[in-house]
mmCIF file of C-alpha atoms in Angstrom:
data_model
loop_
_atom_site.group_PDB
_atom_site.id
_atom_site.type_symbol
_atom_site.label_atom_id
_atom_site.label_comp_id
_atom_site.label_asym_id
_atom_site.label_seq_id
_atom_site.Cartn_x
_atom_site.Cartn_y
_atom_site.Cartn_z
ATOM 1 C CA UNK R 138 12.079 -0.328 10.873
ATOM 2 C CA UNK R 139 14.742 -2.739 11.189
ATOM 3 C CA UNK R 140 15.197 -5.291 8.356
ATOM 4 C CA UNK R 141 17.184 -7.464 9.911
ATOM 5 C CA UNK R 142 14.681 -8.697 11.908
ATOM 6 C CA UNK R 143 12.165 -8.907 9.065
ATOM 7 C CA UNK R 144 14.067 -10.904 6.917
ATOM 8 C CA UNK R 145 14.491 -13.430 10.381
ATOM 9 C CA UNK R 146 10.690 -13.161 10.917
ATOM 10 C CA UNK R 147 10.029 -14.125 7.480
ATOM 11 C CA UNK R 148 11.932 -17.146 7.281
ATOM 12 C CA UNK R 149 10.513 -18.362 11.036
ATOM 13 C CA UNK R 150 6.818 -17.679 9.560
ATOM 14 C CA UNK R 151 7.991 -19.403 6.378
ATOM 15 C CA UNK R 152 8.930 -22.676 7.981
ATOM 16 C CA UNK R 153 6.473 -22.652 10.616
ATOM 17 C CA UNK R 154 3.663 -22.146 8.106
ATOM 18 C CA UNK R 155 4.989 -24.905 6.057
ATOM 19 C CA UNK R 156 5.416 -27.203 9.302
ATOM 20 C CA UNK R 157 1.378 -26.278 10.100
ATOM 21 C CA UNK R 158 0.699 -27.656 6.650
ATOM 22 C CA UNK R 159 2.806 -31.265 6.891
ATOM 23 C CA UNK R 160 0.953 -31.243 10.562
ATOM 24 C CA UNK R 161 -2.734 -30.889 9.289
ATOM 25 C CA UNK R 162 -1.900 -33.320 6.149
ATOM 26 C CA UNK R 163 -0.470 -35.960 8.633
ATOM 27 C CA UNK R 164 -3.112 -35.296 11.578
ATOM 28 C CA UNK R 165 0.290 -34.423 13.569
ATOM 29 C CA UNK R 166 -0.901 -32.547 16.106
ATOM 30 C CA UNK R 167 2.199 -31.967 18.064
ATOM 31 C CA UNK R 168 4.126 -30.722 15.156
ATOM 32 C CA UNK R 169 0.862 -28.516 14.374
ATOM 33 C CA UNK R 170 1.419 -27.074 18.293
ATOM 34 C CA UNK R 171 5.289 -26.790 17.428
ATOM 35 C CA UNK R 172 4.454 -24.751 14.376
ATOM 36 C CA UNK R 173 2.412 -22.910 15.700
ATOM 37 C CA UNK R 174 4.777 -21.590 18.425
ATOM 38 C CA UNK R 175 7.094 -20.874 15.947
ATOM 39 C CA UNK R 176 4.545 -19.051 14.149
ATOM 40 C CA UNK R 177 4.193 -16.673 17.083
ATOM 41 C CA UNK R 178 7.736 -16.048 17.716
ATOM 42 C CA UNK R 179 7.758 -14.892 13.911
ATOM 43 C CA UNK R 180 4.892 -13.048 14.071
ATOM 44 C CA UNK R 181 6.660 -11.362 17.402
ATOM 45 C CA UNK R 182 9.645 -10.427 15.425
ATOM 46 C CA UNK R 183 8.174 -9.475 12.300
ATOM 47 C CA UNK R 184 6.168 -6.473 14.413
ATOM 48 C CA UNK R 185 9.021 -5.356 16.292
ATOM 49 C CA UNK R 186 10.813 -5.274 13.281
ATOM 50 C CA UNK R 187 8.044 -3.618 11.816
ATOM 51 C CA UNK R 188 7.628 -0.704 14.528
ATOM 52 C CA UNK R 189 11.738 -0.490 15.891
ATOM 53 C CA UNK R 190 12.897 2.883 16.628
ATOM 54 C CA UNK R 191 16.192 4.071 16.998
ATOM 55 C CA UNK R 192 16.739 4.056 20.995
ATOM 56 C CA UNK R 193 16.895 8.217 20.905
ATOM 57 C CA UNK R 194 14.150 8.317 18.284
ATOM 58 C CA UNK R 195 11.396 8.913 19.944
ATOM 59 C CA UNK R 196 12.845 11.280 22.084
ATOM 60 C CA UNK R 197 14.405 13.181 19.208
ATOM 61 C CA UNK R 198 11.145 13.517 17.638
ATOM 62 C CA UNK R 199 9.467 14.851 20.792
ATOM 63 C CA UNK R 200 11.921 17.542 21.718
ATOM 64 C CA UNK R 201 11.733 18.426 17.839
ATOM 65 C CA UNK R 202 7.555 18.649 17.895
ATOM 66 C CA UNK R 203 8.345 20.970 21.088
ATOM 67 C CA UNK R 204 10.806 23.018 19.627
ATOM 68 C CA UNK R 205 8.944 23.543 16.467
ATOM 69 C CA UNK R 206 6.050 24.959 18.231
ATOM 70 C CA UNK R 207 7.834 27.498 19.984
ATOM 71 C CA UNK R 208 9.428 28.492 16.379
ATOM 72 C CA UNK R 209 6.352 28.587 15.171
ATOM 73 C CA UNK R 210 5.125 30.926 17.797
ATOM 74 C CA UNK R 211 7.843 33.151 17.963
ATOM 75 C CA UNK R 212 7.136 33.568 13.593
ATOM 76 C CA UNK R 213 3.728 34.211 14.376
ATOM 77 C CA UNK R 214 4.817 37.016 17.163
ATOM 78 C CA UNK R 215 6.789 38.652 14.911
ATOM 79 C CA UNK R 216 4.225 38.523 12.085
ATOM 80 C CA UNK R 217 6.445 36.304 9.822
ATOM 81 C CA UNK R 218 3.899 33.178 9.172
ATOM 82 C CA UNK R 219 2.813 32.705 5.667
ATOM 83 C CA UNK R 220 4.279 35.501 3.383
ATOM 84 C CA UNK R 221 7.728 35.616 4.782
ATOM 85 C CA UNK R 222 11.125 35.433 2.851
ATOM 86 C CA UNK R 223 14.230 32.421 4.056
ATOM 87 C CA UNK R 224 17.827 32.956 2.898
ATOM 88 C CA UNK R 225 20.665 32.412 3.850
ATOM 89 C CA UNK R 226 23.430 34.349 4.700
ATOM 90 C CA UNK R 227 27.147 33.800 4.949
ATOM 91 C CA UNK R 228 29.116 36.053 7.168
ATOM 92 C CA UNK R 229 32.904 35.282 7.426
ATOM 93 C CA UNK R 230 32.710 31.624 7.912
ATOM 94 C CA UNK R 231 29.263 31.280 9.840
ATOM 95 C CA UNK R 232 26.212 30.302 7.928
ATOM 96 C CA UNK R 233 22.455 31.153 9.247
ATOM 97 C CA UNK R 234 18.943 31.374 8.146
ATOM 98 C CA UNK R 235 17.095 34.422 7.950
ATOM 99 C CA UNK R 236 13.253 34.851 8.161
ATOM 100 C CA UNK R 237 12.039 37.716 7.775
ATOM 101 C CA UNK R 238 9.127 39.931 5.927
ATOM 102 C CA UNK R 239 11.326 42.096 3.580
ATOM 103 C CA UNK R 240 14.742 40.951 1.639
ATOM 104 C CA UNK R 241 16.904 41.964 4.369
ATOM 105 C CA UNK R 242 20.779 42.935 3.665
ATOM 106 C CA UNK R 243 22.930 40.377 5.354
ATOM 107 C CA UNK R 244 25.618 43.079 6.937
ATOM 108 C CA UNK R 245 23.717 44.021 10.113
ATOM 109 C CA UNK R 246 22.107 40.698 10.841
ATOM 110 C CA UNK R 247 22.545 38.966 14.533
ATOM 111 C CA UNK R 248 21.796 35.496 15.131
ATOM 112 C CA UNK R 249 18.319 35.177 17.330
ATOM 113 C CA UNK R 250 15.802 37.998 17.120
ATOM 114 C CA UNK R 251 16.227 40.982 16.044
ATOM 115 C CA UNK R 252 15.279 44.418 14.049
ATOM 116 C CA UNK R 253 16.731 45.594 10.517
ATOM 117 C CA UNK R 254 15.288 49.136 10.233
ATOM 118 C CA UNK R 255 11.667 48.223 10.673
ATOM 119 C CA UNK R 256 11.704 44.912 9.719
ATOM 120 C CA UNK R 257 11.679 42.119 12.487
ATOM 121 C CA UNK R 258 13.625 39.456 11.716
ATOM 122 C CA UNK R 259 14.328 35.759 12.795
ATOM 123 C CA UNK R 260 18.256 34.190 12.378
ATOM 124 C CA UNK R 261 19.293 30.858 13.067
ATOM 125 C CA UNK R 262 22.711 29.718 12.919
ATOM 126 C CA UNK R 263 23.004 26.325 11.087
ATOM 127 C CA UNK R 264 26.760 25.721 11.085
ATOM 128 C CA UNK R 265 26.439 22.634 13.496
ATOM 129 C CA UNK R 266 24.204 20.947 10.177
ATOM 130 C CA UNK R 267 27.026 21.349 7.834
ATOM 131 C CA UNK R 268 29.980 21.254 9.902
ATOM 132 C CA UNK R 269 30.811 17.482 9.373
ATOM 133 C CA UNK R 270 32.976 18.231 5.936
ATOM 134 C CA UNK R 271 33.328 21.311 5.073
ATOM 135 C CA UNK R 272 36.461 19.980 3.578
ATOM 136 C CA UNK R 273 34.455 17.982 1.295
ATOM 137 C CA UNK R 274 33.126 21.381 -0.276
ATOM 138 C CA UNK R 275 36.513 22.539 -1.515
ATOM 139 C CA UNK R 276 35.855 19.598 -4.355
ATOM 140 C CA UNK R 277 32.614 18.577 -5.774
ATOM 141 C CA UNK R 278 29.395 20.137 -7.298
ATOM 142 C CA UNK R 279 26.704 20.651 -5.700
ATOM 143 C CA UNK R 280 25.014 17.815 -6.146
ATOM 144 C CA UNK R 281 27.601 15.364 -5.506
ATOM 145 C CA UNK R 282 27.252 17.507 -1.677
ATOM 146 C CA UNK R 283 24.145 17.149 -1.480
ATOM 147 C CA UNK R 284 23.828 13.427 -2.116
ATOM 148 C CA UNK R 285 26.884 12.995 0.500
ATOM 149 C CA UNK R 286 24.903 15.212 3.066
ATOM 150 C CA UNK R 287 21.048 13.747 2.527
ATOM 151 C CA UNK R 288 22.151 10.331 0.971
ATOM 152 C CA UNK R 289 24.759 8.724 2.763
ATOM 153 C CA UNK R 290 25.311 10.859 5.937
ATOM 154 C CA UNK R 291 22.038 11.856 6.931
ATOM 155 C CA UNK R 292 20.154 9.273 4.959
ATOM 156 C CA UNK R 293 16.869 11.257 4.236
ATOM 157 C CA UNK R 294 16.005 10.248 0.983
ATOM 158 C CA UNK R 295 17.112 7.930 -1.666
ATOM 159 C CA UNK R 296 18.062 10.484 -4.102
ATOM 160 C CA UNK R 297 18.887 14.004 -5.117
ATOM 161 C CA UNK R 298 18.629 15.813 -8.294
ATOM 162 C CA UNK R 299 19.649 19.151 -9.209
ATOM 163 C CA UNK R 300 18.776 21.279 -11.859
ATOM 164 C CA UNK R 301 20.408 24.584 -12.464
ATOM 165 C CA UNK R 302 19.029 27.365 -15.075
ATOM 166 C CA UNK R 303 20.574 30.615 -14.668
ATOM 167 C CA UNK R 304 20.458 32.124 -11.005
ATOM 168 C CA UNK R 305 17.941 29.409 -9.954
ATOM 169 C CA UNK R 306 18.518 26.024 -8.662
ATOM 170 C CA UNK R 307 15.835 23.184 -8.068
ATOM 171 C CA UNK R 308 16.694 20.718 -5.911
ATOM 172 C CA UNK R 309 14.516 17.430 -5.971
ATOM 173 C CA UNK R 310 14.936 15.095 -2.823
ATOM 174 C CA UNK R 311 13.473 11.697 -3.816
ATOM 175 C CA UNK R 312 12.104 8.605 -1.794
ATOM 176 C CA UNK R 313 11.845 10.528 1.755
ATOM 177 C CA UNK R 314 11.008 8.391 4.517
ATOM 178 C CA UNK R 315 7.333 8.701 6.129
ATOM 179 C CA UNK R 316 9.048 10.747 9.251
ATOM 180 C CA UNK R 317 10.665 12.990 7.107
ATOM 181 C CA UNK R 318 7.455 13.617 5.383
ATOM 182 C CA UNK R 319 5.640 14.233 8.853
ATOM 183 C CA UNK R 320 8.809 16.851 9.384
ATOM 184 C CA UNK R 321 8.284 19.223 5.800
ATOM 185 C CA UNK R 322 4.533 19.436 6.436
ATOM 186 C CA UNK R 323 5.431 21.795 9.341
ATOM 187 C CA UNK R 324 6.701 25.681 8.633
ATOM 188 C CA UNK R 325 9.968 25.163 9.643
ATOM 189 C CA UNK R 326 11.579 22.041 8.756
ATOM 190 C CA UNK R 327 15.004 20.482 8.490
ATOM 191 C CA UNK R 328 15.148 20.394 4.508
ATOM 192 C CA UNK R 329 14.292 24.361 4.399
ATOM 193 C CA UNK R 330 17.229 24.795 7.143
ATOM 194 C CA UNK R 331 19.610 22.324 5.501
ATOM 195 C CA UNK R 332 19.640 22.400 1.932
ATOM 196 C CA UNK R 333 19.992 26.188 1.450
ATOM 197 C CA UNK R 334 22.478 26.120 3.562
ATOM 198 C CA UNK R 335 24.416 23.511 1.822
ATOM 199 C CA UNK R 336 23.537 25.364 -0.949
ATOM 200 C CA UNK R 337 25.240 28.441 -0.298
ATOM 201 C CA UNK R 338 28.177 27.162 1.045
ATOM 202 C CA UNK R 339 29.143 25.014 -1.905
ATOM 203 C CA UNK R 340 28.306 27.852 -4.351
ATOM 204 C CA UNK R 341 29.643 30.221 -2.248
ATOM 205 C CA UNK R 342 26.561 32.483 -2.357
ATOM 206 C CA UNK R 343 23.684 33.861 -0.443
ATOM 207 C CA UNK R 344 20.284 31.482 -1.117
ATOM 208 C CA UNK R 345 16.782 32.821 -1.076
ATOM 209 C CA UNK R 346 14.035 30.099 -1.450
ATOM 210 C CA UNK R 347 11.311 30.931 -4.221
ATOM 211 C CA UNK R 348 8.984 27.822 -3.747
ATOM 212 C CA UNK R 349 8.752 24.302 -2.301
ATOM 213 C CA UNK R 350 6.367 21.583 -2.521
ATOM 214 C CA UNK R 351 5.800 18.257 -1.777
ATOM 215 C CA UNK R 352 4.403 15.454 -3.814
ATOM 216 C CA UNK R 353 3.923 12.321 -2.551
ATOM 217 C CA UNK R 354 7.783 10.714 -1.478
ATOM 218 C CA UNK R 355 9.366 13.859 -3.307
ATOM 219 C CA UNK R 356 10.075 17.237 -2.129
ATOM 220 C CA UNK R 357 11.101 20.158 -4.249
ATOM 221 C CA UNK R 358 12.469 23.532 -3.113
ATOM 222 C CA UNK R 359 13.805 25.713 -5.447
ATOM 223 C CA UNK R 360 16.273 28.234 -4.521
ATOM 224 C CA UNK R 361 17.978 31.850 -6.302
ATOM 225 C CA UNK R 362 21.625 33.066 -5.740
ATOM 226 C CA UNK R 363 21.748 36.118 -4.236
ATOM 227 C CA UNK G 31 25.907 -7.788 20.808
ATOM 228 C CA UNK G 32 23.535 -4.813 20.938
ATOM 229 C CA UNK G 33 21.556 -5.065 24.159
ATOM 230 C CA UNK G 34 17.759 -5.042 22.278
ATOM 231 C CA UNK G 35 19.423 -8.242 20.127
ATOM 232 C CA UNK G 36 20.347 -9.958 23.108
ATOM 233 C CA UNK G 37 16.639 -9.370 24.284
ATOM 234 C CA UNK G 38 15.186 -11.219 20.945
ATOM 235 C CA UNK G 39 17.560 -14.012 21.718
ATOM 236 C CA UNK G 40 16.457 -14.438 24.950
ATOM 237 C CA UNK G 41 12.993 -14.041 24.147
ATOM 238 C CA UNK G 42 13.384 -16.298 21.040
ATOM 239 C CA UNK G 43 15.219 -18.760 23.877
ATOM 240 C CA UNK G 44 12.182 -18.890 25.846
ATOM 241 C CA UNK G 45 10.259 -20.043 23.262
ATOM 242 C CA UNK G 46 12.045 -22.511 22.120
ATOM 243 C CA UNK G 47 12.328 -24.047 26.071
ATOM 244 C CA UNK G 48 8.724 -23.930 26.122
ATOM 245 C CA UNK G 49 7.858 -25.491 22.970
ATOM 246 C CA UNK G 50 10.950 -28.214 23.388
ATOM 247 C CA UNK G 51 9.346 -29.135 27.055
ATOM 248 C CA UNK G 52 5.439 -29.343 25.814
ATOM 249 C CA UNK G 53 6.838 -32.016 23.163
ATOM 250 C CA UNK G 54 8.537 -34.128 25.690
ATOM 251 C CA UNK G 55 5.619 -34.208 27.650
ATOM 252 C CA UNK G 56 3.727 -35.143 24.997
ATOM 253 C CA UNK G 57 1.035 -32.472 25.070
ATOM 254 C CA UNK G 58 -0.851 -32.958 21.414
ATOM 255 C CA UNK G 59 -3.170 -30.377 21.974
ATOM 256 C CA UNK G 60 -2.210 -27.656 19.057
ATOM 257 C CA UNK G 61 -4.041 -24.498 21.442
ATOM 258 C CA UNK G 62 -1.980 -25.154 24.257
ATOM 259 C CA UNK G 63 1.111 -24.298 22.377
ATOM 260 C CA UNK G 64 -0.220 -21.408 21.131
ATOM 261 C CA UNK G 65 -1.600 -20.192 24.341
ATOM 262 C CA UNK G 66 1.567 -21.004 26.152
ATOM 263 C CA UNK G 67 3.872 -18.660 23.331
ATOM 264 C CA UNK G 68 1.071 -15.933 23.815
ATOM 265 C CA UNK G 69 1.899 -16.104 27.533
ATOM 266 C CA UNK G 70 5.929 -15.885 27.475
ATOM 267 C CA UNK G 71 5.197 -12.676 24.649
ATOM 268 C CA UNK G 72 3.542 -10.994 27.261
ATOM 269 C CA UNK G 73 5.605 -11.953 30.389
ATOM 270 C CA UNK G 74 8.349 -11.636 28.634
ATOM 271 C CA UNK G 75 7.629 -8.326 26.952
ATOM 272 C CA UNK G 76 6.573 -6.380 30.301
ATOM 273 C CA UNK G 77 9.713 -7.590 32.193
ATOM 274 C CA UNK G 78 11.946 -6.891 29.633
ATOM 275 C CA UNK G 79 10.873 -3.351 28.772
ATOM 276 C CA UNK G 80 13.622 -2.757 25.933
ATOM 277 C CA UNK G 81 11.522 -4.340 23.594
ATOM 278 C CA UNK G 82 8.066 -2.724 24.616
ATOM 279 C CA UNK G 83 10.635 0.740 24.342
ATOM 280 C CA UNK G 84 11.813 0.425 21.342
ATOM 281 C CA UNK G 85 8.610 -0.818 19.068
ATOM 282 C CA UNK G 86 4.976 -0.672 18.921
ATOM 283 C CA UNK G 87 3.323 -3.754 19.939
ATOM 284 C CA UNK G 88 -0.262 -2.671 20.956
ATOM 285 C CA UNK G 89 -2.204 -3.947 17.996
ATOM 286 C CA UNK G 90 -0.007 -7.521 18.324
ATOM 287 C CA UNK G 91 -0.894 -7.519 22.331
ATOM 288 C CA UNK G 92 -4.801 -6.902 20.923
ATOM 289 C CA UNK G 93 -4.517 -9.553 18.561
ATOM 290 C CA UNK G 94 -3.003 -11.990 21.363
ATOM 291 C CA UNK G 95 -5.048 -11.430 23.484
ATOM 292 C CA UNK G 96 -8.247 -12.251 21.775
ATOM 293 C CA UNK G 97 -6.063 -14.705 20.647
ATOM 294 C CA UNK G 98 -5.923 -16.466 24.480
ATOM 295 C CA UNK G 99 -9.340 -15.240 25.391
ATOM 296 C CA UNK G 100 -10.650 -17.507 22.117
ATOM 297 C CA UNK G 101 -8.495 -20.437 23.547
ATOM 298 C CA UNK G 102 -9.682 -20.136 27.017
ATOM 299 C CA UNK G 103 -13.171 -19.845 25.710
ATOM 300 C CA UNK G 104 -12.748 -22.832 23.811
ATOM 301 C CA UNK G 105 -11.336 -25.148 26.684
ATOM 302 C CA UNK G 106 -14.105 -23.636 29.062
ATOM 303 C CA UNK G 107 -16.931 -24.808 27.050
ATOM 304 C CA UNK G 108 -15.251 -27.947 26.083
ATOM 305 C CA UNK G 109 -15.039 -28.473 30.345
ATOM 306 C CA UNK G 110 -18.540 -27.736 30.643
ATOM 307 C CA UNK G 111 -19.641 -29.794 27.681
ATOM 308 C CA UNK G 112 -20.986 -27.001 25.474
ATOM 309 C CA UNK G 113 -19.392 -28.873 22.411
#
């Protein structure tokens, strides 16, 4: 959606509609015909508007749909779809996501697949997400990072609220967009990647997600320090 | 300029032309206007492809073109005396 081009389409079918009016009052055909040219072009505009994508867009979304099914079929090859566990873990200065069936220790995990004893496991590294400003995390709470990162840099939501009680923190993501909300219905999504991680680099400590849901325009995950 | 704005303007320009020349001929029929605007949309649209790329504009190309198949129905049995 582009709202430049709504607020231009809305003033052309504005005018034009009011021209159409003066026309059929005066019997002015011509300025009818006029109008209603006009009225077209705004029409035009206001759907394009309406419907504009970003030019990589589309393609972004694609290539994500792809990728997400073969995450999703490498989980379900090493039996980690439904009751799995995500956390994060922070070794030296790279951050990744863990999924896996059992709590696993952090020590002898590899980025990619891999086995912990028994226990398959599935680690992705995430430090490309975060590594805009990781300057900005020497100062701040968490929730002021947050509301940079999914506010004003990534823009995925109009706000973010965190509550803290003890070792748990719920993190509330209001007003997500209707392609973001396409995104969190699948298994692995951006916000389950991204926030934990954010998470446990600002507080300096290992994440594990306890729950998540989404209602309506608002998604809630809630998170424990390690 | 971003290239898809200059598109709009051009489109937009188009438009304009057309409807400027119809007045100066004097053309007081209010369904050739419209018919004429449907027309540069979707000559327009499918040269330019930046616009069709970049936004969704089947249900609008439906709409037009029962739109233009109304006018042209209209004309016809005017022509043939059906009304």
């Amino acid at each position: 959606m582009d709202y430049r081009y709504l607020v231009i389409a809305g003033n052309i079918i504005l005018f034009s509609a009011l021209f159409i009016i003066i026309g059929l009052m005066g019997n002015a055909t011509i300025i009818v015909g006029a109008a209603l040219s006009m009225l077209t072009l705004g029409i035009v505009i206001f759907v394009i508007g309406l419907t504009y994508t970003e030019p990589l867009g589309m393609l972004y979304r694609k290539y994500s749909d792809e990728l997400n099914r073969v995450m999703i079929k490498l989980l379900e090859d090493l039996d980690l779809v439904g009751n799995h566990i995500v956390r994060t873990c922070k070794v030296d200065d790279q951050v990744f996501i863990l999924f896996s069936k059992k709590d696993l220790e952090c020590t002898n995990i590899n980025v990619g697949i891999g086995l912990a004893g028994n226990n398959a496991y599935l680690a992705l590294p995430v430090d490309e997400l975060i590594v805009i400003g990781k300057q900005e995390f020497a100062r701040g709470d968490l929730s002021e990072i947050l509301r940079f990162y999914l506010v004003t840099y990534y823009g995925i939501c109009r706000d973010v609220i965190v509550d803290t009680e003890g070792n748990e923190v719920k993190v509330s993501l209001i007003g997500l967009p209707r392609d973001m909300i396409r995104l969190v219905k699948q298994p692995i999504n951006p916000l389950k990647i991204l926030i934990p991680a954010l998470t446990t680099i600002s507080l300096k400590s290992d994440t594990i997600i306890l729950n998540e849901e989404l209602l309506e325009d608002t998604y809630i995950i809630t998170l424990r320090r390690c | 300029m971003r290239e898809f704005d200059a598109s709009i303007l051009m489109f937009t320009a188009l438009m304009v032309v057309a409807t400027i020349s119809l007045i100066l001929v004097g053309e007081s029929r209010a369904d050739v206007y419209l018919a004429i605007s449907i027309l540069i949309y979707f000559i327009y649209t499918f040269i330019d492809t930046r616009i069709r790329n970049r936004s969704n504009l089947k249900i609008l190309d439906i709409v037009f073109v029962i739109v233009f198949t109304l006018i042209v129905a209209y004309r016809l049995a005017l022509t043939l005396g059906f009304i």
